[in-house]
């Protein structure tokens, strides 16, 4: 339904001034117990100084980041090291804010990195988790789009993936 509303231009956003560092801390506190229960090291990295306010729809940004964190929790399983997820915020040289959800899971092959944002796409067709229908990243990308941001999938050092959201 969210995507149908987005397609028809009926997906509204309730824009407000949001402290992104506080939003990320709230998400970290919400997901850290679940990660610990799954023996996944979950950390947060925030800038020590600066103001990181952004005019956005807080609930939609929480939804976007929850999708990314849920995906990381589901796919971070790795044989070579302790599974890790890092949630971070930084400001780029052009003063844009960058929120990153990075993990050390198996990663996504280069030829599939753009496909993950398509509806019903699942990178691992053998993945038996029926809670994932291949819509999450498509919804996340749409939320980024209505905020004039973008999502991308990048390799992380040592493997895994990093999903970014840029905020204007």
XYZ file of N, CA, C and O in Angstrom:
672
model
N 0.820 -1.207 0.000
C 0.000 0.000 0.000
C 0.854 1.257 0.000
O 0.511 2.242 -0.638
N 1.963 1.201 0.738
C 2.857 2.368 0.775
C 3.372 2.682 -0.616
O 3.391 3.846 -1.034
N 3.764 1.650 -1.358
C 4.288 1.878 -2.709
C 3.191 2.333 -3.661
O 3.428 3.167 -4.533
N 1.982 1.808 -3.504
C 0.872 2.254 -4.348
C 0.584 3.725 -4.098
O 0.352 4.490 -5.041
N 0.608 4.138 -2.838
C 0.417 5.555 -2.515
C 1.538 6.405 -3.089
O 1.301 7.505 -3.587
N 2.756 5.906 -3.026
C 3.890 6.641 -3.592
C 3.735 6.764 -5.103
O 3.963 7.832 -5.674
N 3.333 5.681 -5.769
C 3.144 5.689 -7.218
C 2.100 6.710 -7.646
O 2.244 7.369 -8.677
N 1.047 6.831 -6.851
C -0.029 7.745 -7.222
C 0.210 9.171 -6.735
O -0.630 10.047 -6.938
N 1.345 9.387 -6.079
C 1.658 10.731 -5.595
C 0.917 11.095 -4.323
O 0.881 12.254 -3.926
N 0.328 10.104 -3.653
C -0.451 10.358 -2.438
C 0.312 10.069 -1.157
O -0.278 10.014 -0.091
N 1.603 9.879 -1.258
C 2.391 9.585 -0.072
C 2.866 10.897 0.511
O 3.732 11.560 -0.048
N 2.299 11.276 1.616
C 2.637 12.575 2.198
C 3.765 12.433 3.203
O 4.023 11.355 3.730
N 4.405 13.522 3.462
C 5.474 13.580 4.448
C 5.171 14.728 5.404
O 4.797 15.819 4.973
N 5.307 14.467 6.688
C 5.088 15.467 7.726
C 6.445 16.026 8.125
O 7.090 15.532 9.033
N 6.885 17.048 7.409
C 8.223 17.590 7.616
C 8.310 18.388 8.919
O 7.413 19.153 9.251
N 9.423 18.154 9.620
C 9.712 18.874 10.859
C 11.218 18.898 11.054
O 11.959 18.151 10.406
N 11.674 19.757 11.947
C 13.094 19.833 12.262
C 13.432 18.668 13.197
O 12.859 18.548 14.274
N 14.345 17.804 12.766
C 14.686 16.591 13.509
C 16.183 16.581 13.812
O 16.995 16.867 12.932
N 16.532 16.260 15.045
C 17.922 16.059 15.421
C 18.288 14.625 15.034
O 17.857 13.673 15.685
N 19.061 14.471 13.960
C 19.359 13.140 13.448
C 20.172 12.301 14.425
O 19.970 11.083 14.507
N 21.071 12.924 15.179
C 21.847 12.141 16.132
C 20.945 11.537 17.204
O 21.115 10.381 17.594
N 19.950 12.277 17.636
C 18.992 11.758 18.623
C 18.139 10.650 18.012
O 17.915 9.615 18.652
N 17.701 10.829 16.778
C 16.924 9.801 16.090
C 17.739 8.509 15.989
O 17.230 7.414 16.255
N 19.011 8.611 15.616
C 19.860 7.427 15.506
C 20.080 6.769 16.863
O 20.073 5.539 16.967
N 20.271 7.553 17.904
C 20.414 6.979 19.252
C 19.154 6.224 19.658
O 19.234 5.143 20.251
N 17.986 6.788 19.352
C 16.727 6.111 19.660
C 16.637 4.769 18.934
O 16.231 3.756 19.520
N 17.009 4.750 17.651
C 16.988 3.499 16.883
C 18.002 2.503 17.433
O 17.718 1.301 17.535
N 19.174 2.990 17.788
C 20.192 2.117 18.362
C 19.658 1.450 19.637
O 19.781 0.233 19.817
N 19.066 2.246 20.513
C 18.533 1.703 21.766
C 17.403 0.705 21.519
O 17.240 -0.255 22.270
N 16.641 0.901 20.465
C 15.554 -0.013 20.124
C 16.087 -1.354 19.598
O 15.558 -2.408 19.926
N 17.138 -1.312 18.779
C 17.628 -2.529 18.120
C 18.774 -3.222 18.843
O 19.039 -4.399 18.586
N 19.473 -2.550 19.728
C 20.637 -3.150 20.379
C 20.288 -4.427 21.149
O 21.003 -5.430 21.033
N 19.192 -4.472 21.929
C 18.864 -5.722 22.630
C 18.595 -6.896 21.664
O 19.002 -8.023 21.941
N 17.956 -6.629 20.557
C 17.696 -7.674 19.566
C 19.010 -8.174 18.967
O 19.220 -9.382 18.817
N 19.900 -7.253 18.630
C 21.204 -7.636 18.086
C 21.978 -8.460 19.110
O 22.556 -9.507 18.771
N 21.996 -8.017 20.358
C 22.702 -8.750 21.411
C 22.124 -10.151 21.558
O 22.865 -11.126 21.685
N 20.808 -10.272 21.510
C 20.137 -11.577 21.608
C 20.571 -12.506 20.468
O 20.629 -13.722 20.640
N 20.869 -11.937 19.304
C 21.298 -12.720 18.143
C 22.821 -12.844 18.064
O 23.363 -13.302 17.060
N 23.534 -12.417 19.109
C 25.005 -12.437 19.148
C 25.616 -11.629 18.009
O 26.604 -12.035 17.388
N 25.024 -10.475 17.745
C 25.526 -9.550 16.731
C 26.023 -8.307 17.458
O 25.310 -7.734 18.277
N 27.245 -7.900 17.165
C 27.794 -6.672 17.748
C 27.178 -5.489 17.008
O 27.352 -5.353 15.803
N 26.448 -4.663 17.726
C 25.786 -3.504 17.128
C 26.372 -2.259 17.768
O 26.392 -2.130 18.993
N 26.884 -1.350 16.948
C 27.502 -0.136 17.477
C 26.952 1.083 16.748
O 26.342 0.977 15.688
N 27.203 2.232 17.361
C 26.780 3.495 16.767
C 27.976 4.441 16.798
O 28.743 4.453 17.761
N 28.132 5.188 15.736
C 29.224 6.147 15.623
C 28.623 7.495 15.226
O 28.087 7.646 14.132
N 28.724 8.452 16.150
C 28.175 9.791 15.919
C 29.293 10.818 16.038
O 30.226 10.637 16.819
N 29.197 11.914 15.291
C 30.187 12.981 15.416
C 30.166 13.556 16.835
O 29.114 13.629 17.469
N 31.329 13.931 17.314
C 31.414 14.466 18.667
C 30.921 15.900 18.758
O 30.460 16.333 19.808
N 31.034 16.647 17.672
C 30.617 18.051 17.699
C 29.767 18.355 16.481
O 29.798 17.640 15.478
N 29.014 19.419 16.588
C 28.210 19.882 15.469
C 26.729 19.684 15.702
O 26.314 18.957 16.592
N 25.977 20.362 14.892
C 24.529 20.260 14.928
C 24.085 19.455 13.713
O 24.483 19.753 12.587
N 23.288 18.458 13.947
C 22.896 17.560 12.868
C 21.380 17.521 12.741
O 20.764 16.465 12.799
N 20.821 18.712 12.552
C 19.385 18.831 12.358
C 19.066 18.729 10.879
O 19.851 19.147 10.032
N 17.901 18.188 10.599
C 17.458 18.007 9.221
C 15.946 18.162 9.201
O 15.255 17.686 10.098
N 15.439 18.837 8.193
C 14.000 18.931 8.020
C 13.564 17.684 7.253
O 13.961 17.488 6.099
N 12.817 16.819 7.950
C 12.390 15.560 7.361
C 11.157 15.042 8.098
O 10.732 15.615 9.092
N 10.599 13.969 7.582
C 9.496 13.277 8.248
C 10.136 12.238 9.166
O 10.644 11.215 8.707
N 10.140 12.511 10.454
C 10.824 11.647 11.424
C 10.363 10.198 11.314
O 11.182 9.276 11.305
N 9.058 9.978 11.230
C 8.545 8.602 11.176
C 9.006 7.885 9.910
O 9.348 6.700 9.954
N 9.029 8.584 8.797
C 9.472 7.957 7.539
C 10.965 7.635 7.586
O 11.385 6.582 7.120
N 11.769 8.541 8.158
C 13.206 8.282 8.258
C 13.454 7.124 9.223
O 14.309 6.270 8.968
N 12.698 7.060 10.303
C 12.805 5.907 11.204
C 12.432 4.622 10.464
O 13.077 3.587 10.641
N 11.391 4.683 9.626
C 10.981 3.525 8.840
C 12.100 3.105 7.883
O 12.439 1.928 7.786
N 12.674 4.066 7.192
C 13.769 3.782 6.260
C 14.925 3.112 6.986
O 15.429 2.060 6.560
N 15.363 3.694 8.090
C 16.505 3.139 8.811
C 16.166 1.798 9.451
O 17.022 0.910 9.528
N 14.931 1.629 9.886
C 14.511 0.336 10.433
C 14.593 -0.752 9.363
O 14.991 -1.886 9.653
N 14.220 -0.428 8.144
C 14.337 -1.381 7.037
C 15.797 -1.786 6.853
O 16.113 -2.973 6.722
N 16.701 -0.803 6.853
C 18.117 -1.097 6.658
C 18.679 -1.930 7.816
O 19.430 -2.883 7.599
N 18.308 -1.581 9.042
C 18.799 -2.326 10.206
C 18.213 -3.735 10.213
O 18.930 -4.711 10.476
N 16.911 -3.869 9.918
C 16.286 -5.199 9.841
C 16.997 -6.069 8.811
O 17.259 -7.256 9.055
N 17.299 -5.500 7.642
C 18.022 -6.254 6.617
C 19.395 -6.676 7.129
O 19.817 -7.817 6.923
N 20.096 -5.766 7.776
C 21.423 -6.099 8.301
C 21.321 -7.218 9.333
O 22.111 -8.165 9.309
N 20.348 -7.146 10.221
C 20.164 -8.198 11.229
C 19.847 -9.546 10.576
O 20.264 -10.597 11.069
N 19.121 -9.525 9.476
C 18.722 -10.759 8.803
C 19.832 -11.383 7.979
O 19.893 -12.597 7.831
N 20.717 -10.563 7.418
C 21.682 -11.074 6.451
C 23.138 -10.974 6.895
O 24.034 -11.301 6.128
N 23.419 -10.545 8.124
C 24.792 -10.327 8.565
C 25.529 -11.621 8.920
O 26.733 -11.621 9.062
N 24.830 -12.715 9.022
C 25.461 -13.973 9.416
C 26.701 -14.222 8.563
O 26.637 -14.181 7.341
N 27.825 -14.426 9.234
C 29.053 -14.680 8.494
C 29.875 -15.722 9.241
O 29.818 -15.809 10.462
N 30.621 -16.514 8.503
C 31.398 -17.601 9.086
C 32.772 -17.153 9.562
O 33.373 -17.798 10.400
N 33.277 -16.061 9.035
C 34.662 -15.679 9.282
C 34.882 -14.781 10.492
O 36.006 -14.606 10.923
N 33.846 -14.199 11.039
C 34.038 -13.258 12.141
C 32.730 -13.071 12.900
O 31.665 -13.486 12.442
N 32.844 -12.408 14.036
C 31.659 -12.046 14.792
C 30.803 -11.112 13.935
O 31.314 -10.115 13.411
N 29.527 -11.416 13.761
C 28.669 -10.515 12.969
C 28.629 -9.121 13.600
O 28.494 -8.986 14.810
N 28.780 -8.092 12.747
C 28.811 -6.710 13.218
C 27.912 -5.836 12.353
O 27.867 -5.996 11.133
N 27.266 -4.886 13.024
C 26.481 -3.855 12.338
C 26.876 -2.527 12.968
O 26.999 -2.425 14.191
N 27.085 -1.527 12.120
C 27.394 -0.186 12.626
C 26.426 0.817 12.015
O 26.214 0.839 10.804
N 25.848 1.629 12.866
C 24.976 2.728 12.468
C 25.783 3.997 12.679
O 26.343 4.209 13.759
N 25.893 4.835 11.633
C 26.727 6.026 11.788
C 26.123 7.234 11.082
O 25.296 7.106 10.179
N 26.596 8.395 11.519
C 26.184 9.682 10.958
C 27.431 10.524 10.778
O 28.288 10.588 11.670
N 27.557 11.143 9.612
C 28.655 12.083 9.406
C 28.208 13.134 8.402
O 27.198 12.974 7.711
N 28.973 14.208 8.348
C 28.703 15.279 7.398
C 29.775 15.246 6.326
O 30.964 15.179 6.623
N 29.354 15.287 5.075
C 30.297 15.245 3.961
C 30.892 16.628 3.725
O 30.442 17.622 4.296
N 31.888 16.673 2.857
C 32.554 17.941 2.540
C 31.583 18.962 1.952
O 31.754 20.162 2.127
N 30.533 18.486 1.259
C 29.552 19.404 0.670
C 28.381 19.689 1.621
O 27.326 20.140 1.206
N 28.578 19.382 2.921
C 27.630 19.694 3.998
C 26.355 18.860 3.948
O 25.357 19.228 4.565
N 26.379 17.769 3.216
C 25.245 16.844 3.236
C 25.456 15.874 4.383
O 26.578 15.566 4.758
N 24.353 15.389 4.944
C 24.443 14.425 6.036
C 24.375 13.023 5.450
O 23.581 12.749 4.554
N 25.195 12.147 5.971
C 25.284 10.779 5.497
C 25.003 9.846 6.664
O 25.703 9.881 7.675
N 23.961 9.052 6.526
C 23.629 8.034 7.515
C 23.992 6.701 6.891
O 23.617 6.421 5.750
N 24.711 5.876 7.642
C 25.179 4.600 7.091
C 24.788 3.454 8.025
O 24.953 3.565 9.233
N 24.301 2.386 7.428
C 24.113 1.120 8.120
C 25.063 0.156 7.433
O 24.888 -0.153 6.257
N 26.100 -0.267 8.142
C 27.128 -1.129 7.561
C 27.193 -2.435 8.331
O 27.011 -2.459 9.549
N 27.464 -3.526 7.623
C 27.635 -4.817 8.278
C 28.789 -5.569 7.633
O 29.307 -5.157 6.603
N 29.184 -6.659 8.250
C 30.279 -7.466 7.719
C 29.781 -8.819 7.202
O 30.506 -9.801 7.209
N 28.543 -8.844 6.739
C 27.971 -10.062 6.165
C 28.566 -10.367 4.804
O 29.563 -9.768 4.396
N 27.949 -11.267 4.066
C 28.518 -11.732 2.804
C 28.510 -10.704 1.679
O 29.202 -10.871 0.682
N 27.745 -9.654 1.804
C 27.705 -8.632 0.760
C 26.770 -8.997 -0.370
O 26.095 -10.021 -0.354
N 26.733 -8.137 -1.352
C 25.871 -8.289 -2.526
C 26.762 -8.187 -3.754
O 27.537 -7.232 -3.870
N 26.653 -9.136 -4.670
C 27.477 -9.060 -5.888
C 27.224 -7.753 -6.642
O 26.116 -7.219 -6.644
N 28.276 -7.240 -7.283
C 28.178 -5.972 -7.999
C 27.022 -5.945 -8.994
O 26.336 -4.933 -9.122
N 26.787 -7.043 -9.695
C 25.742 -7.060 -10.722
C 24.334 -7.057 -10.138
O 23.352 -6.922 -10.872
N 24.205 -7.174 -8.809
C 22.885 -7.180 -8.173
C 22.647 -5.955 -7.294
O 21.569 -5.796 -6.740
N 23.633 -5.078 -7.183
C 23.529 -3.953 -6.260
C 22.416 -2.980 -6.613
O 21.802 -2.397 -5.724
N 22.126 -2.770 -7.890
C 21.028 -1.864 -8.232
C 19.689 -2.586 -8.176
O 18.659 -1.960 -7.928
N 19.695 -3.886 -8.361
C 18.451 -4.665 -8.353
C 17.801 -4.724 -6.978
O 16.593 -4.911 -6.882
N 18.574 -4.578 -5.912
C 18.006 -4.734 -4.572
C 16.935 -3.685 -4.271
O 16.129 -3.878 -3.363
N 16.905 -2.603 -5.036
C 15.905 -1.561 -4.807
C 14.631 -1.778 -5.633
O 13.703 -0.984 -5.559
N 14.566 -2.853 -6.408
C 13.388 -3.177 -7.209
C 12.371 -3.920 -6.352
O 12.731 -4.648 -5.426
N 11.111 -3.776 -6.685
C 10.044 -4.466 -5.951
C 10.175 -5.975 -6.059
O 10.456 -6.501 -7.123
N 9.972 -6.634 -4.939
C 9.965 -8.095 -4.807
C 11.311 -8.750 -5.066
O 11.408 -9.960 -5.138
N 12.384 -7.973 -5.189
C 13.697 -8.550 -5.429
C 14.269 -9.064 -4.116
O 14.206 -8.391 -3.091
N 14.826 -10.260 -4.168
C 15.534 -10.824 -3.013
C 16.866 -11.343 -3.527
O 16.905 -12.193 -4.403
N 17.954 -10.817 -2.977
C 19.287 -11.193 -3.457
C 19.555 -12.673 -3.247
O 20.224 -13.305 -4.045
N 19.029 -13.238 -2.183
C 19.257 -14.644 -1.881
C 17.936 -15.377 -2.027
O 17.136 -15.419 -1.102
N 17.707 -15.968 -3.181
C 16.433 -16.654 -3.422
C 16.286 -17.880 -2.530
O 15.176 -18.367 -2.323
N 17.378 -18.375 -1.960
C 17.305 -19.533 -1.082
C 16.956 -19.129 0.348
O 16.676 -19.979 1.181
N 16.966 -17.836 0.635
C 16.665 -17.365 1.986
C 15.222 -17.718 2.320
O 14.294 -17.307 1.633
N 15.027 -18.474 3.363
C 13.700 -19.010 3.685
C 12.872 -18.111 4.597
O 11.770 -18.459 4.956
N 13.383 -16.981 5.001
C 12.668 -16.093 5.914
C 11.471 -15.485 5.201
O 11.609 -14.632 4.343
N 10.292 -15.915 5.572
C 9.070 -15.442 4.917
C 8.593 -14.090 5.442
O 7.566 -13.596 5.022
N 9.346 -13.500 6.377
C 9.005 -12.157 6.841
C 9.492 -11.104 5.860
O 9.111 -9.954 5.935
N 10.365 -11.495 4.949
C 10.919 -10.576 3.962
C 10.311 -10.896 2.602
O 10.415 -12.008 2.114
N 9.682 -9.895 1.998
C 9.002 -10.108 0.724
C 9.671 -9.385 -0.435
O 9.162 -9.361 -1.529
N 10.811 -8.760 -0.187
C 11.505 -8.067 -1.254
C 10.963 -6.678 -1.534
O 11.154 -6.142 -2.620
N 10.296 -6.081 -0.554
C 9.748 -4.726 -0.727
C 10.458 -3.682 0.131
O 10.365 -2.490 -0.147
N 11.168 -4.112 1.139
C 11.756 -3.183 2.101
C 12.658 -2.138 1.481
O 12.481 -0.939 1.705
N 13.639 -2.567 0.698
C 14.573 -1.596 0.123
C 13.910 -0.716 -0.923
O 14.305 0.432 -1.100
N 12.892 -1.236 -1.595
C 12.135 -0.416 -2.543
C 11.402 0.700 -1.786
O 11.409 1.862 -2.199
N 10.796 0.355 -0.659
C 10.117 1.353 0.173
C 11.142 2.345 0.723
O 10.921 3.561 0.709
N 12.280 1.842 1.200
C 13.328 2.721 1.732
C 13.806 3.702 0.671
O 13.986 4.895 0.944
N 13.997 3.224 -0.548
C 14.445 4.102 -1.639
C 13.402 5.168 -1.941
O 13.743 6.320 -2.237
N 12.137 4.800 -1.864
C 11.064 5.771 -2.107
C 11.042 6.835 -1.004
O 10.853 8.023 -1.276
N 11.251 6.427 0.232
C 11.316 7.386 1.339
C 12.493 8.342 1.121
O 12.361 9.558 1.302
N 13.634 7.799 0.717
C 14.791 8.656 0.433
C 14.457 9.637 -0.680
O 14.790 10.824 -0.597
N 13.775 9.154 -1.725
C 13.436 10.009 -2.868
C 12.538 11.167 -2.453
O 12.763 12.299 -2.864
N 11.519 10.904 -1.624
C 10.613 11.995 -1.236
C 11.305 12.996 -0.308
O 10.822 14.105 -0.128
N 12.457 12.614 0.237
C 13.267 13.528 1.052
C 14.423 14.135 0.260
O 15.323 14.745 0.828
N 14.384 13.934 -1.060
C 15.432 14.442 -1.950
C 16.807 13.890 -1.570
O 17.827 14.557 -1.670
N 16.802 12.625 -1.132
C 18.027 11.920 -0.780
C 18.198 10.726 -1.692
O 17.483 10.580 -2.689
N 19.123 9.875 -1.368
C 19.363 8.684 -2.172
C 19.874 7.553 -1.301
O 20.359 7.783 -0.193
N 19.753 6.355 -1.816
C 20.292 5.161 -1.174
C 21.297 4.531 -2.115
O 21.098 4.546 -3.332
N 22.329 3.957 -1.561
C 23.272 3.208 -2.384
C 23.815 2.045 -1.573
O 23.801 2.071 -0.343
N 24.261 1.023 -2.278
C 24.859 -0.147 -1.652
C 26.333 -0.146 -2.033
O 26.669 -0.108 -3.216
N 27.186 -0.186 -1.025
C 28.630 -0.163 -1.238
C 29.269 -1.325 -0.501
O 28.746 -1.782 0.509
N 30.414 -1.769 -0.993
C 31.184 -2.776 -0.271
C 31.827 -2.120 0.936
O 32.251 -0.966 0.885
N 31.905 -2.872 2.027
C 32.604 -2.389 3.208
C 33.955 -3.086 3.282
O 34.113 -4.187 2.773
N 34.936 -2.463 3.912
C 36.248 -3.108 4.038
C 36.107 -4.479 4.707
O 35.442 -4.610 5.724
N 36.672 -5.498 4.092
C 36.606 -6.842 4.650
C 35.331 -7.577 4.313
O 35.027 -8.611 4.888
N 34.517 -7.048 3.402
C 33.282 -7.727 3.010
C 32.075 -7.068 3.616
O 32.164 -6.121 4.371
N 30.934 -7.591 3.285
C 29.691 -7.043 3.797
C 29.187 -5.919 2.927
O 29.705 -5.656 1.846
N 28.171 -5.236 3.414
C 27.575 -4.170 2.622
C 27.332 -2.965 3.508
O 27.254 -3.064 4.701
N 27.161 -1.871 2.853
C 26.877 -0.633 3.541
C 25.785 0.056 2.754
O 25.928 0.267 1.559
N 24.683 0.377 3.418
C 23.581 1.050 2.746
C 23.525 2.466 3.275
O 23.466 2.679 4.472
N 23.572 3.421 2.386
C 23.664 4.818 2.796
C 22.411 5.576 2.419
O 21.765 5.270 1.439
N 22.147 6.590 3.204
C 21.083 7.512 2.907
C 21.668 8.898 3.010
O 22.172 9.288 4.051
N 21.616 9.629 1.928
C 22.119 11.004 1.924
C 20.947 11.955 2.122
O 19.901 11.784 1.533
N 21.177 12.955 2.943
C 20.143 13.936 3.257
C 20.638 15.296 2.781
O 21.759 15.691 3.098
N 19.791 16.025 2.024
C 20.178 17.327 1.475
C 20.244 18.372 2.432
O 20.238 18.905 3.297
